[in-house]
CSV table of C-alpha atoms and ligand atoms in Angstrom, one decimal:
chain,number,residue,atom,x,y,z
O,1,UNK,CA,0.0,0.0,0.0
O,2,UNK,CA,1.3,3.6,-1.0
O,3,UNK,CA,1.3,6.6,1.2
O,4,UNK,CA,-0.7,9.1,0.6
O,5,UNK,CA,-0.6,11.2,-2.5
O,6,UNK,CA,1.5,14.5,-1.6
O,7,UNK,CA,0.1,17.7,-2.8
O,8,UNK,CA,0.9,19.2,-5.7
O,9,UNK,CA,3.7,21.9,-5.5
O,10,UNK,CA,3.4,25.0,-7.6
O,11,UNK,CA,6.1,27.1,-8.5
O,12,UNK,CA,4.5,29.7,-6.3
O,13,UNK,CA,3.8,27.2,-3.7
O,14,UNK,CA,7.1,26.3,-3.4
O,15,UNK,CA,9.3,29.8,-4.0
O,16,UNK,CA,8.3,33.1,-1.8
O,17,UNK,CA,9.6,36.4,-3.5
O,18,UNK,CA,9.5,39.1,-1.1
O,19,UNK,CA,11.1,42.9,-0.8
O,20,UNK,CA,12.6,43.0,2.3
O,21,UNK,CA,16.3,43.6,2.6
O,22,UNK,CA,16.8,42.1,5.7
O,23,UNK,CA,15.2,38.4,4.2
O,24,UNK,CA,18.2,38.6,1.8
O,25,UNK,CA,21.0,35.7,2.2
O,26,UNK,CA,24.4,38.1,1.9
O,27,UNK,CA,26.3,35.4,1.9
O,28,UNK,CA,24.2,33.8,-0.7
O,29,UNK,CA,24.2,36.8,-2.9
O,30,UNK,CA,27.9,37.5,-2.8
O,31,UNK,CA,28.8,34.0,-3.8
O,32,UNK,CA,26.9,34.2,-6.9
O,33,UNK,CA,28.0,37.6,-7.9
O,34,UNK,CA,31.6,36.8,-7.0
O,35,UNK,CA,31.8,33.2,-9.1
O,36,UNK,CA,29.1,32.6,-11.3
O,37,UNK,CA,28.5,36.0,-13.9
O,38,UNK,CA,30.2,37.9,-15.9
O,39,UNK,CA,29.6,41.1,-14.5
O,40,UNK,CA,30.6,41.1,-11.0
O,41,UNK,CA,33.5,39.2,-10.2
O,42,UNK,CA,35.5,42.5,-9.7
O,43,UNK,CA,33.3,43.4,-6.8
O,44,UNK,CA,34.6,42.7,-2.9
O,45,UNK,CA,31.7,41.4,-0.5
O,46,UNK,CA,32.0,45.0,0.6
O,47,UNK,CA,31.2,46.7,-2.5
O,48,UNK,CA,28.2,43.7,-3.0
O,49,UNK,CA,26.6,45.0,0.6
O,50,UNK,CA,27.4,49.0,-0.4
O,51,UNK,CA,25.7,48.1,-3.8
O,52,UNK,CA,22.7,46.7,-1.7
O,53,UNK,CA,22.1,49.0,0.7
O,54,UNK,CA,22.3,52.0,-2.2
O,55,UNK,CA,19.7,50.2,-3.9
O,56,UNK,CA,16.1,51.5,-4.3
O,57,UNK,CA,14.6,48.3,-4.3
O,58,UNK,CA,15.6,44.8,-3.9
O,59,UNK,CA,13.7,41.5,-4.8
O,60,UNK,CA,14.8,38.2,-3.9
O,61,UNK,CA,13.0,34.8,-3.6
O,62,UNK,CA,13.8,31.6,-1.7
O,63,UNK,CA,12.9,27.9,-1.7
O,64,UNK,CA,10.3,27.1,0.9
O,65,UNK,CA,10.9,24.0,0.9
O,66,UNK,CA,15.2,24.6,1.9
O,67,UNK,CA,15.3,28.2,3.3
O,68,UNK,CA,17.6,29.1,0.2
O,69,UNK,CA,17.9,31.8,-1.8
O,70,UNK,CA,16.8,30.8,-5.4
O,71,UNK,CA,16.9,34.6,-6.7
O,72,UNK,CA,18.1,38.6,-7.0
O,73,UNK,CA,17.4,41.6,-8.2
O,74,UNK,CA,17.8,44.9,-7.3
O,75,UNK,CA,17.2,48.7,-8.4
O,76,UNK,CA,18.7,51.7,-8.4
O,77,UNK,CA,16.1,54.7,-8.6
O,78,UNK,CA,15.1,58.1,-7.8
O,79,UNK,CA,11.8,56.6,-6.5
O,80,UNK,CA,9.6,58.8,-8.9
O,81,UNK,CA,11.2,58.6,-12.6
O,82,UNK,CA,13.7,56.4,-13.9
O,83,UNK,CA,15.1,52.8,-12.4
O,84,UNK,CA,17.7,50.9,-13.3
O,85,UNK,CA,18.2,47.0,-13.1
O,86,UNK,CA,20.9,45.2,-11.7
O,87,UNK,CA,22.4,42.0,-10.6
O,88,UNK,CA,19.7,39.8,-12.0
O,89,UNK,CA,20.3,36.0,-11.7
O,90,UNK,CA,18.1,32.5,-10.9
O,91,UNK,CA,20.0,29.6,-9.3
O,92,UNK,CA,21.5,27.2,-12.4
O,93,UNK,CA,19.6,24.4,-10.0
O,94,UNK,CA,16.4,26.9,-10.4
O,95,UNK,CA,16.4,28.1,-13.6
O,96,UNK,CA,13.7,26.9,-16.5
O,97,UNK,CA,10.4,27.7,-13.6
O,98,UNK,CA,9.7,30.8,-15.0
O,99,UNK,CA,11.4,32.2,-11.4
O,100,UNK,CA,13.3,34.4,-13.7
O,101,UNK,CA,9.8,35.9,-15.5
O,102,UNK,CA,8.1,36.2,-11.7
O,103,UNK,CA,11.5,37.8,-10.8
O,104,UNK,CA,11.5,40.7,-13.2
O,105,UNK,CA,7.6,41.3,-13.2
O,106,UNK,CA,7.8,41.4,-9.5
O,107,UNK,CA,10.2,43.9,-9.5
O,108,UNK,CA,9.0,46.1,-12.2
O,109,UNK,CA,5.2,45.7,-12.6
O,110,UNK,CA,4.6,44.3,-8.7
O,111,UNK,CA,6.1,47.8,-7.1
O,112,UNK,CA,5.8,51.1,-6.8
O,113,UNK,CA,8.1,51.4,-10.3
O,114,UNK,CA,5.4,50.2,-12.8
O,115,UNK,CA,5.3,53.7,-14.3
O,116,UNK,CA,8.9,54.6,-14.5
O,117,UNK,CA,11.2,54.3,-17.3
O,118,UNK,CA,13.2,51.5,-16.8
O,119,UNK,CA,17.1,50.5,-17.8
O,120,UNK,CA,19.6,47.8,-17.9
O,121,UNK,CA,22.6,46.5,-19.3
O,122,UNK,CA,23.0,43.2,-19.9
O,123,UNK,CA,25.0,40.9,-22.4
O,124,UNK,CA,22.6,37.9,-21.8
O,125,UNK,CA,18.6,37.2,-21.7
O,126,UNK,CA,17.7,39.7,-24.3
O,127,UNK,CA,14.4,37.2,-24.4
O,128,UNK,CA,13.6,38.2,-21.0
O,129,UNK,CA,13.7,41.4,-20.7
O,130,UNK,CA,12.0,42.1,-23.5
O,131,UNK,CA,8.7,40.6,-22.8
O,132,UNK,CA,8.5,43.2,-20.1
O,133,UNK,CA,8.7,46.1,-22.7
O,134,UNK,CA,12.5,46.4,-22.9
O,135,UNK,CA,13.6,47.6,-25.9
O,136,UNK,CA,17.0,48.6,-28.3
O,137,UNK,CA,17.5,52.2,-27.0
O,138,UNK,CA,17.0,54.8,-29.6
O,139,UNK,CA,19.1,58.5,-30.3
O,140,UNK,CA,17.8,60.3,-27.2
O,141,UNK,CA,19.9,57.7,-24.7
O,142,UNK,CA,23.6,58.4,-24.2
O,143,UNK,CA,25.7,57.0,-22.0
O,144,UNK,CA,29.1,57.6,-20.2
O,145,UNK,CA,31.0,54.5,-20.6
O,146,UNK,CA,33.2,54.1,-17.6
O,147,UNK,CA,36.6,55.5,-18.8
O,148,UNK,CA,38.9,55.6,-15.6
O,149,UNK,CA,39.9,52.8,-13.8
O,150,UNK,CA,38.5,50.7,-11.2
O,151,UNK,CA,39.9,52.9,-8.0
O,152,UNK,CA,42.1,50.3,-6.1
O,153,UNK,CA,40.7,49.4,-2.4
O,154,UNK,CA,42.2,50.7,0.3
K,1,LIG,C1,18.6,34.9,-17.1
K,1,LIG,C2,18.0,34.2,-15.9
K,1,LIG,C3,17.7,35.1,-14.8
K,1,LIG,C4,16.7,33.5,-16.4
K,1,LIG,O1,16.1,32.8,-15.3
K,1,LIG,P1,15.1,31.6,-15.5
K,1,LIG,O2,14.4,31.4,-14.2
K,1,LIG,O3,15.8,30.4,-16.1
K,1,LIG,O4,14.2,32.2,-16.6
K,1,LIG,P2,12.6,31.9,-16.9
K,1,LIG,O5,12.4,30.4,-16.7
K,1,LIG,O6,11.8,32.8,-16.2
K,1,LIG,O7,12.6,32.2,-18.5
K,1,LIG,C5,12.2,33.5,-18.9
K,1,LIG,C6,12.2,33.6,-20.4
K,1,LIG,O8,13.4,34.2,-20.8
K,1,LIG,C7,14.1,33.3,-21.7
K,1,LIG,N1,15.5,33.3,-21.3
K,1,LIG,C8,16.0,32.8,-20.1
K,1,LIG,N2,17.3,32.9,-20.1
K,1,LIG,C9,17.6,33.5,-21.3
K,1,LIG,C10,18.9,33.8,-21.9
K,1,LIG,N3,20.0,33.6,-21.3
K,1,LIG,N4,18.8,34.4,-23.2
K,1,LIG,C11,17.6,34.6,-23.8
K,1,LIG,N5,16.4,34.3,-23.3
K,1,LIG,C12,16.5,33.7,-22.0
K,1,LIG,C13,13.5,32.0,-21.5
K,1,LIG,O9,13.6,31.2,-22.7
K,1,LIG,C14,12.0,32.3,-21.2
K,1,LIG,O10,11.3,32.6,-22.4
K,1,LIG,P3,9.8,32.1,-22.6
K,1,LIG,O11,9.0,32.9,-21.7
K,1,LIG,O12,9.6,32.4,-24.1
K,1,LIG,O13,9.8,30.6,-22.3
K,1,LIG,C15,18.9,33.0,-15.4
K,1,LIG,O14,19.2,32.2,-16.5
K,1,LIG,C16,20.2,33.5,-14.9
K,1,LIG,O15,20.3,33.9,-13.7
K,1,LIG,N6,21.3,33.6,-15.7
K,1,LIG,C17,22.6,34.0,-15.2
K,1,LIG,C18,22.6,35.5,-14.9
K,1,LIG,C19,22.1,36.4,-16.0
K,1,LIG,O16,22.5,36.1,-17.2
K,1,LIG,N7,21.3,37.3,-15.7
K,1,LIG,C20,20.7,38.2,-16.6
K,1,LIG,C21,21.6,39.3,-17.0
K,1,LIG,S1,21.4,40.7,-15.9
């Protein structure tokens, strides 16, 4: 005889995403940024935290089911205008559940950002991003390119 049937786990069921900073796994978050993408690696734990706690909005989720952090975004903002996106990333052992979709929506449609113009940069998951409106930017953006060196630490 079998045990009963267990119930159904839904993505949702199973990952919480929530806004609060102090939910967020540090640790968690500076291990990915520091190993596993392109974009970060140059970034001390300290810088990671500083880049945090400047940030207008965070979103992460976690696995109910183990306590850990699955996913992590944050913005930088004004709070009334503009927002930029920033250190995006699923778990490789969470990836392909749509967390990355519920990730971005719940950052940008989900808050109090809906209305603002929104910007990124980001060599990967053009796919994404633009099913939330994200588009090639046209002759009205410019951008300073960072042209001095990384400052060494002290
Ligand atoms: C990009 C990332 C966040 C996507 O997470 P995910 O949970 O696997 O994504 P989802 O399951 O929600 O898929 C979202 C959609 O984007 C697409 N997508 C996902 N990764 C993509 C990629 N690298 N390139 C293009 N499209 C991508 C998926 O095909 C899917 O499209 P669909 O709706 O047509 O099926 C995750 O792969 C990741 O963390 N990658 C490493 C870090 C990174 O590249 N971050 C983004 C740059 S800031």
């Amino acid at each position: 005889m079998t045990g009963p049937t267990p119930p159904t786990v839904t993505v949702d069921d199973r990952y919480e995403f929530f806004d609060d900073r102090d939910r967020l796994d540090y640790d968690a978050i500076v291990e990915f940024l520091t190993h596993h993408v392109y974009w970060g690696t140059w970034r001390s734990p300290t810088d990671i935290r500083a880049a945090i706690a400047g940030s207008w909005r965070v979103v992460g989720a976690v696995d109910t089911t183990t306590g850990e952090l699955v996913a992590f975004a944050r913005a930088i903002s004004d709070g009334v205008t503009v927002a930029y996106l920033a250190d995006v990333f699923v778990v490789p052992s969470a990836r392909g559940h749509a967390l990355g979709k519920k990730l971005v929506d719940q950052m940008i449609e989900r808050g109090p950002g809906a209305h603002f113009r929104w910007l990124l940069h980001t060599a990967d998951a053009h796919g994404l991003y633009k099913q939330f409106g994200f588009v090639e930017p046209d002759e009205t953006v410019l951008e300073r390119r960072r042209i001095r060196p990384i400052p060494p630490r002290p």
